[in-house]
Coordinates of C-alpha atoms and ligand atoms in Angstrom, one line a residue:
X11 CA 21.1 -81.6 -159.5
X12 CA 17.4 -80.6 -159.1
X13 CA 18.4 -77.0 -158.1
X14 CA 15.2 -75.1 -157.8
X15 CA 13.1 -77.5 -159.9
X16 CA 10.4 -80.1 -159.2
X17 CA 10.7 -83.7 -160.2
X18 CA 8.1 -86.6 -159.8
X19 CA 9.7 -89.6 -158.2
X20 CA 8.6 -93.1 -157.1
X21 CA 8.4 -94.0 -153.5
X22 CA 7.4 -97.3 -152.0
X23 CA 3.9 -95.8 -151.2
X24 CA 2.9 -93.5 -154.0
X25 CA 4.7 -91.2 -156.5
X26 CA 5.9 -87.9 -154.9
X27 CA 6.5 -84.5 -156.4
X28 CA 9.9 -83.6 -155.0
X29 CA 11.8 -80.3 -154.5
X30 CA 14.7 -79.2 -152.2
X31 CA 12.9 -78.8 -148.8
X32 CA 15.1 -75.9 -147.7
X33 CA 14.7 -73.9 -150.9
X34 CA 11.6 -71.7 -150.6
X35 CA 11.3 -71.0 -154.3
X36 CA 11.5 -74.7 -155.1
X37 CA 8.8 -75.5 -152.5
X38 CA 6.6 -72.8 -153.9
X39 CA 6.7 -74.7 -157.3
X40 CA 5.3 -77.8 -155.6
X41 CA 2.3 -75.8 -154.2
X42 CA 1.6 -74.1 -157.5
X43 CA 1.9 -77.3 -159.6
X44 CA -0.5 -79.1 -157.3
X45 CA -2.7 -76.1 -156.7
X46 CA -2.3 -77.1 -153.1
X47 CA -3.6 -74.7 -150.4
X48 CA -0.9 -73.2 -148.2
X49 CA -2.5 -74.7 -145.0
X50 CA -1.5 -78.3 -146.1
X51 CA 2.1 -78.9 -145.0
X52 CA 4.5 -81.2 -146.8
X53 CA 6.5 -84.3 -145.8
X54 CA 10.2 -83.9 -145.8
X55 CA 12.1 -86.9 -147.1
X56 CA 15.6 -87.8 -145.7
X57 CA 18.1 -90.6 -146.2
X58 CA 18.2 -91.8 -142.6
X59 CA 17.7 -90.8 -138.9
X60 CA 21.0 -89.0 -138.8
X61 CA 20.1 -86.7 -141.7
X62 CA 16.7 -86.1 -140.2
X63 CA 18.4 -84.1 -137.5
X64 CA 19.0 -81.3 -140.1
X65 CA 15.3 -80.6 -140.1
X66 CA 13.8 -81.8 -136.8
X67 CA 14.5 -82.6 -133.2
X68 CA 14.0 -86.3 -132.8
X69 CA 12.9 -87.7 -129.4
X70 CA 13.7 -91.2 -128.0
X71 CA 10.5 -92.6 -129.5
X72 CA 11.5 -91.2 -132.9
X73 CA 14.9 -92.9 -132.8
X74 CA 13.3 -96.2 -131.8
X75 CA 10.7 -96.0 -134.6
X76 CA 13.2 -94.9 -137.2
X77 CA 15.4 -97.8 -136.2
X78 CA 12.5 -100.2 -136.7
X79 CA 10.8 -98.9 -139.8
X80 CA 13.2 -96.6 -141.8
X81 CA 13.7 -96.6 -144.6
X82 CA 10.0 -97.3 -145.0
X83 CA 6.4 -96.0 -145.0
X84 CA 6.3 -94.3 -141.6
X85 CA 6.2 -90.4 -141.3
X86 CA 7.0 -88.9 -138.0
X87 CA 5.8 -85.4 -136.9
X88 CA 8.4 -83.8 -134.7
X89 CA 9.5 -80.3 -133.5
X90 CA 11.1 -78.6 -136.5
X91 CA 14.5 -76.9 -136.8
X92 CA 14.3 -73.2 -137.8
X93 CA 16.0 -73.8 -141.2
X94 CA 12.7 -75.5 -142.5
X95 CA 10.7 -72.8 -144.3
X96 CA 7.3 -72.0 -143.0
X97 CA 5.9 -72.8 -146.4
X98 CA 6.9 -76.5 -145.9
X99 CA 5.2 -76.7 -142.5
X100 CA 2.3 -74.3 -143.1
X101 CA 3.8 -72.2 -140.3
X102 CA 3.5 -75.0 -137.7
X103 CA 6.3 -75.6 -135.2
X104 CA 6.5 -79.2 -136.2
X105 CA 7.7 -80.9 -139.4
X106 CA 6.7 -84.3 -140.9
X107 CA 9.7 -86.4 -141.8
X108 CA 10.2 -89.8 -143.4
X109 CA 12.9 -91.9 -145.0
X110 CA 11.6 -93.6 -148.2
X111 CA 12.9 -97.0 -149.2
X112 CA 12.4 -96.8 -153.0
X113 CA 15.9 -97.2 -154.6
X114 CA 15.1 -94.4 -157.2
X115 CA 14.1 -91.9 -154.5
X116 CA 17.1 -92.9 -152.4
X117 CA 19.5 -92.4 -155.3
X118 CA 18.2 -88.9 -155.8
X119 CA 18.4 -88.1 -152.1
X120 CA 22.0 -89.4 -152.2
X121 CA 22.8 -87.2 -155.3
X122 CA 21.3 -84.0 -154.0
X123 CA 22.6 -84.7 -150.5
X124 CA 19.8 -82.6 -149.0
X125 CA 16.2 -83.1 -147.6
X126 CA 13.5 -83.3 -150.2
X127 CA 9.9 -82.1 -149.6
X128 CA 7.5 -84.3 -151.5
X129 CA 3.7 -84.5 -151.4
X130 CA 1.9 -87.1 -153.5
X131 CA 2.4 -86.2 -157.2
X132 CA -1.3 -85.4 -158.1
X133 CA -3.3 -82.2 -158.4
X134 CA -4.6 -81.4 -154.9
X135 CA -7.5 -83.5 -153.7
X136 CA -7.3 -86.1 -156.5
X137 CA -6.4 -89.8 -156.3
X138 CA -2.7 -90.4 -155.6
X139 CA -0.5 -91.8 -158.4
X140 CA 0.9 -95.3 -158.1
X141 CA 2.5 -95.3 -161.6
X142 CA 4.5 -92.8 -163.6
X143 CA 1.7 -92.8 -166.2
X144 CA -0.8 -91.7 -163.5
X145 CA 1.4 -88.6 -162.8
X146 CA 1.5 -87.7 -166.5
X147 CA -2.3 -88.3 -166.9
X148 CA -3.3 -86.3 -163.8
X149 CA -1.3 -83.2 -164.6
X150 CA -1.9 -83.4 -168.4
X151 CA 0.2 -81.4 -170.9
X152 CA 2.3 -79.5 -168.5
X153 CA 3.1 -82.4 -166.3
X154 CA 6.4 -82.2 -164.3
X155 CA 9.3 -84.5 -165.3
X156 CA 8.8 -88.0 -163.9
X157 CA 11.3 -90.7 -163.2
X158 CA 9.6 -94.1 -163.9
X159 CA 10.2 -96.6 -161.1
X160 CA 7.3 -98.9 -162.0
X161 CA 4.2 -99.5 -159.9
X162 CA 4.6 -98.7 -156.2
X163 CA 4.8 -101.4 -153.6
X164 CA 2.3 -100.4 -151.0
X165 CA -0.2 -98.3 -153.0
X166 CA -1.3 -96.1 -150.1
X167 CA 0.5 -93.3 -148.5
X168 CA 2.7 -93.6 -145.4
X169 CA 1.4 -93.9 -141.9
X170 CA 1.7 -90.4 -140.2
X171 CA 2.4 -90.5 -136.5
X172 CA 2.5 -87.3 -134.5
X173 CA 5.2 -87.5 -131.8
X174 CA 5.1 -83.9 -130.9
X175 CA 2.6 -84.3 -128.0
X176 CA 2.5 -86.3 -124.8
X177 CA 1.0 -89.4 -126.5
X178 CA 1.8 -90.6 -130.0
X179 CA -1.1 -90.1 -132.3
X180 CA -1.9 -91.7 -135.7
X181 CA -2.8 -88.8 -138.0
X182 CA -3.2 -90.9 -141.1
X183 CA -3.4 -94.7 -141.2
X184 CA -1.0 -96.3 -143.7
X185 CA 1.1 -99.4 -144.3
X186 CA 2.6 -99.4 -140.7
X187 CA -0.4 -100.4 -138.5
X188 CA -0.8 -99.1 -134.9
X189 CA 0.0 -102.6 -133.5
X190 CA 3.5 -102.4 -135.1
X191 CA 4.1 -99.0 -133.5
X192 CA 2.9 -100.4 -130.2
X193 CA 5.3 -103.3 -130.5
X194 CA 8.3 -100.9 -130.7
X195 CA 7.1 -98.2 -128.3
X196 CA 5.4 -100.4 -125.7
X197 CA 2.5 -98.0 -125.8
X198 CA -0.5 -97.9 -128.1
X199 CA -0.7 -94.8 -130.2
X200 CA -3.9 -92.8 -130.0
X201 CA -6.1 -93.0 -133.1
X202 CA -8.1 -90.0 -132.2
X203 CA -5.8 -87.6 -134.1
X204 CA -7.8 -87.6 -137.2
X205 CA -9.6 -84.3 -137.2
X206 CA -11.3 -83.2 -140.4
X207 CA -10.8 -79.7 -141.7
X208 CA -12.2 -77.9 -144.7
X209 CA -10.2 -76.4 -147.4
X210 CA -9.3 -72.9 -146.4
X211 CA -9.8 -73.4 -142.7
X212 CA -6.6 -72.5 -140.8
X213 CA -5.8 -76.0 -139.5
X214 CA -4.4 -77.0 -136.2
X215 CA -4.0 -80.5 -137.5
X216 CA -3.8 -79.7 -141.2
X217 CA -4.0 -81.7 -144.3
X218 CA -6.6 -84.2 -143.1
X219 CA -9.2 -82.9 -145.5
X220 CA -12.3 -85.0 -145.6
X221 CA -12.8 -84.7 -149.4
X222 CA -9.6 -86.1 -150.7
X223 CA -8.8 -88.7 -153.4
X224 CA -12.0 -87.5 -155.1
X225 CA -13.3 -89.4 -158.1
X226 CA -15.4 -87.5 -160.6
X227 CA -18.1 -90.2 -160.5
X228 CA -20.0 -90.6 -157.3
X229 CA -18.6 -93.5 -155.2
X230 CA -21.1 -95.5 -153.1
X231 CA -19.7 -97.6 -150.3
X232 CA -21.2 -100.7 -148.7
X233 CA -20.2 -102.2 -145.4
X234 CA -19.1 -105.5 -147.0
X235 CA -18.7 -107.4 -150.3
X236 CA -21.9 -109.5 -149.7
X237 CA -24.0 -106.3 -149.1
X238 CA -22.6 -104.7 -152.2
X239 CA -23.4 -107.8 -154.3
X240 CA -26.8 -108.2 -152.9
X241 CA -27.6 -104.6 -153.6
X242 CA -26.3 -104.9 -157.1
X243 CA -28.5 -107.9 -157.8
X244 CA -31.7 -106.8 -156.1
X245 CA -31.6 -103.2 -157.0
X246 CA -29.4 -102.8 -160.1
X247 CA -27.6 -99.5 -160.3
X248 CA -27.7 -97.6 -163.7
X249 CA -26.2 -99.5 -166.6
X250 CA -22.5 -98.8 -167.0
X251 CA -22.0 -98.4 -163.2
X252 CA -18.7 -99.8 -162.1
X253 CA -18.5 -102.4 -159.3
X254 CA -15.2 -102.5 -157.4
X255 CA -15.4 -105.7 -155.2
X256 CA -12.3 -106.6 -153.1
X257 CA -12.1 -109.8 -155.0
X258 CA -13.7 -111.4 -158.1
X259 CA -17.2 -112.3 -157.3
X260 CA -18.4 -115.9 -157.6
X261 CA -19.8 -116.9 -161.0
X262 CA -23.0 -117.8 -159.1
X263 CA -23.6 -114.2 -158.2
X264 CA -25.3 -113.6 -161.5
X265 CA -24.8 -109.9 -161.6
X266 CA -26.7 -107.7 -164.2
X267 CA -24.5 -107.8 -167.3
X268 CA -24.7 -104.1 -167.9
X269 CA -22.5 -103.5 -164.8
X270 CA -18.7 -103.4 -165.2
X271 CA -16.9 -105.4 -162.6
X272 CA -13.3 -104.3 -161.7
X273 CA -12.0 -106.4 -158.7
X274 CA -9.5 -104.6 -156.5
X275 CA -7.5 -107.8 -156.1
X276 CA -7.4 -111.4 -157.4
X277 CA -7.3 -113.0 -153.9
X278 CA -9.0 -110.6 -151.5
X279 CA -5.7 -109.9 -149.7
X280 CA -5.7 -106.5 -148.1
X281 CA -2.1 -105.9 -149.3
X282 CA -3.2 -106.5 -152.9
X283 CA -6.3 -104.3 -152.5
X284 CA -4.2 -101.5 -151.1
X285 CA -1.7 -101.8 -153.9
X286 CA -4.3 -101.7 -156.6
X287 CA -6.8 -99.3 -155.0
X288 CA -5.9 -96.0 -156.5
X289 CA -5.2 -97.5 -160.0
X290 CA -8.6 -99.2 -160.1
X291 CA -10.4 -96.1 -158.8
X292 CA -8.7 -94.1 -161.6
X293 CA -9.6 -96.8 -164.2
X294 CA -13.2 -96.8 -163.1
X295 CA -13.4 -93.0 -163.0
X296 CA -11.9 -92.7 -166.5
X297 CA -15.0 -94.4 -168.0
X298 CA -17.2 -91.7 -166.5
X299 CA -19.7 -94.2 -165.1
X300 CA -23.0 -93.0 -163.5
X301 CA -21.9 -94.7 -160.3
X302 CA -18.9 -96.5 -158.7
X303 CA -19.8 -99.0 -156.0
X304 CA -17.3 -100.5 -153.6
X305 CA -17.2 -101.8 -150.0
X306 CA -15.2 -101.5 -146.8
X307 CA -12.7 -104.2 -145.8
X308 CA -11.9 -105.6 -142.3
X309 CA -10.6 -102.7 -140.2
X310 CA -7.3 -104.5 -139.3
X311 CA -3.7 -103.8 -140.4
X312 CA -3.7 -102.2 -143.8
X313 CA -7.5 -102.4 -143.9
X314 CA -7.7 -99.3 -141.8
X315 CA -5.7 -97.4 -144.5
X316 CA -7.8 -98.8 -147.3
X317 CA -11.1 -97.9 -145.6
X318 CA -9.8 -94.4 -144.8
X319 CA -9.0 -93.7 -148.5
X320 CA -12.3 -95.2 -149.7
X321 CA -14.3 -93.2 -147.2
X322 CA -12.6 -90.0 -148.3
X323 CA -13.0 -90.8 -151.9
X324 CA -16.7 -91.4 -151.2
X325 CA -16.9 -88.2 -149.1
X326 CA -18.5 -90.2 -146.3
X327 CA -16.0 -89.4 -143.6
Ligands
TXA24 O1 3.6 -91.9 -148.5 C1 3.7 -90.6 -148.4 O2 3.6 -90.1 -147.3 C2 3.7 -89.8 -149.7 C3 5.0 -90.0 -150.4 C4 5.3 -89.1 -151.6 O3 6.1 -89.9 -149.5 N1 3.5 -88.4 -149.4 C5 2.3 -87.9 -149.1 O4 2.3 -86.5 -149.0 O5 1.3 -88.6 -148.9 P1 1.0 -85.7 -148.9 O6 1.4 -84.3 -149.0 O7 0.0 -86.1 -150.0 O8 0.4 -85.9 -147.5 C6 1.1 -85.4 -146.4 C7 0.3 -85.1 -145.3 C8 -0.4 -83.7 -145.3 O9 -1.6 -83.7 -145.9 C9 -0.6 -83.4 -143.8 O10 -1.8 -84.0 -143.4 C10 0.5 -84.2 -143.1 O11 1.1 -84.9 -144.1 N2 1.5 -83.3 -142.5 C11 2.6 -82.8 -143.0 N3 3.3 -82.0 -142.1 C12 2.5 -82.1 -141.0 C13 2.7 -81.6 -139.7 N4 3.7 -80.8 -139.3 N5 1.7 -81.9 -138.7 C14 0.7 -82.7 -139.1 N6 0.5 -83.2 -140.3 C15 1.4 -82.9 -141.2
MG25 MG1 -1.6 -86.4 -151.1

């Protein structure tokens, strides 16, 4: 099954575009379908820690973290085994590995009985898909085949933790917060790993492009919901602008009626905001509004991942 082909699959974070990780021709199809630059390496998905050994050399920390969080939304960057093609790792001597928990992805892993490379199933630089429909919409006519597993659970991509150096480093914030990593390792991971690179630049810490998740309409970010609402009231943005508050604003807010309000959650819970974030960004963008306005959330737990994605969508990071 799968052979040299690509297939879009649900994971618990976002939909992935999967191909056999050790088959160079199949991996090439991922890069060309996504128009992804070769300096942005892929995550390799495995069933469990034992099968991860086929592609990487796990350390003690990796085993402890895999035991605690796999299957689940934690990607570990580890020294790679020579069998992993350079195209998967962009020529690095490390490989990013994770074990997804979504039953559909796990079933496919079980059937192919081999590691699967899978980036998010969207054209490069665009908002990640959290439903099968998003995959179809974002690739258009020539979309890859998609297995529909419903809306994804977390809504933001996995936490990426680099274990190849002396200190563990969070390269991308995600559903597993640094405090959870610290609980298992007994040491706090460094958060300084996020180094922005530009498309085309040969990257030492690749893939962390600042303009990612781009919306077509400009996205303006405010430090908080109250500042967003105050601004919208006092100095109304152009008619048709979309407001994306973390929760439905109070009726007493009396916002200008020509603004479209699309709350990111019904309760203000960061989990719900994360889960809906990409879908609401897409929905707002599809209306081609003159402006999209949103705001940062508290920088704790999943909030760090939400803010990271918002900042990159707004090109302010
Ligand atoms: O939740 C997820 O991680 C989703 C699902 C499909 O599993 N996948 C995902 O893949 O977000 P992608 O390709 O959109 O992001 C993977 C990122 C790359 O952009 C790169 O920053 C990082 O992983 N990465 C991959 N290999 C790496 C390596 N050897 N060293 C450092 N970063 C690496
Ligand atoms: Mg991606």
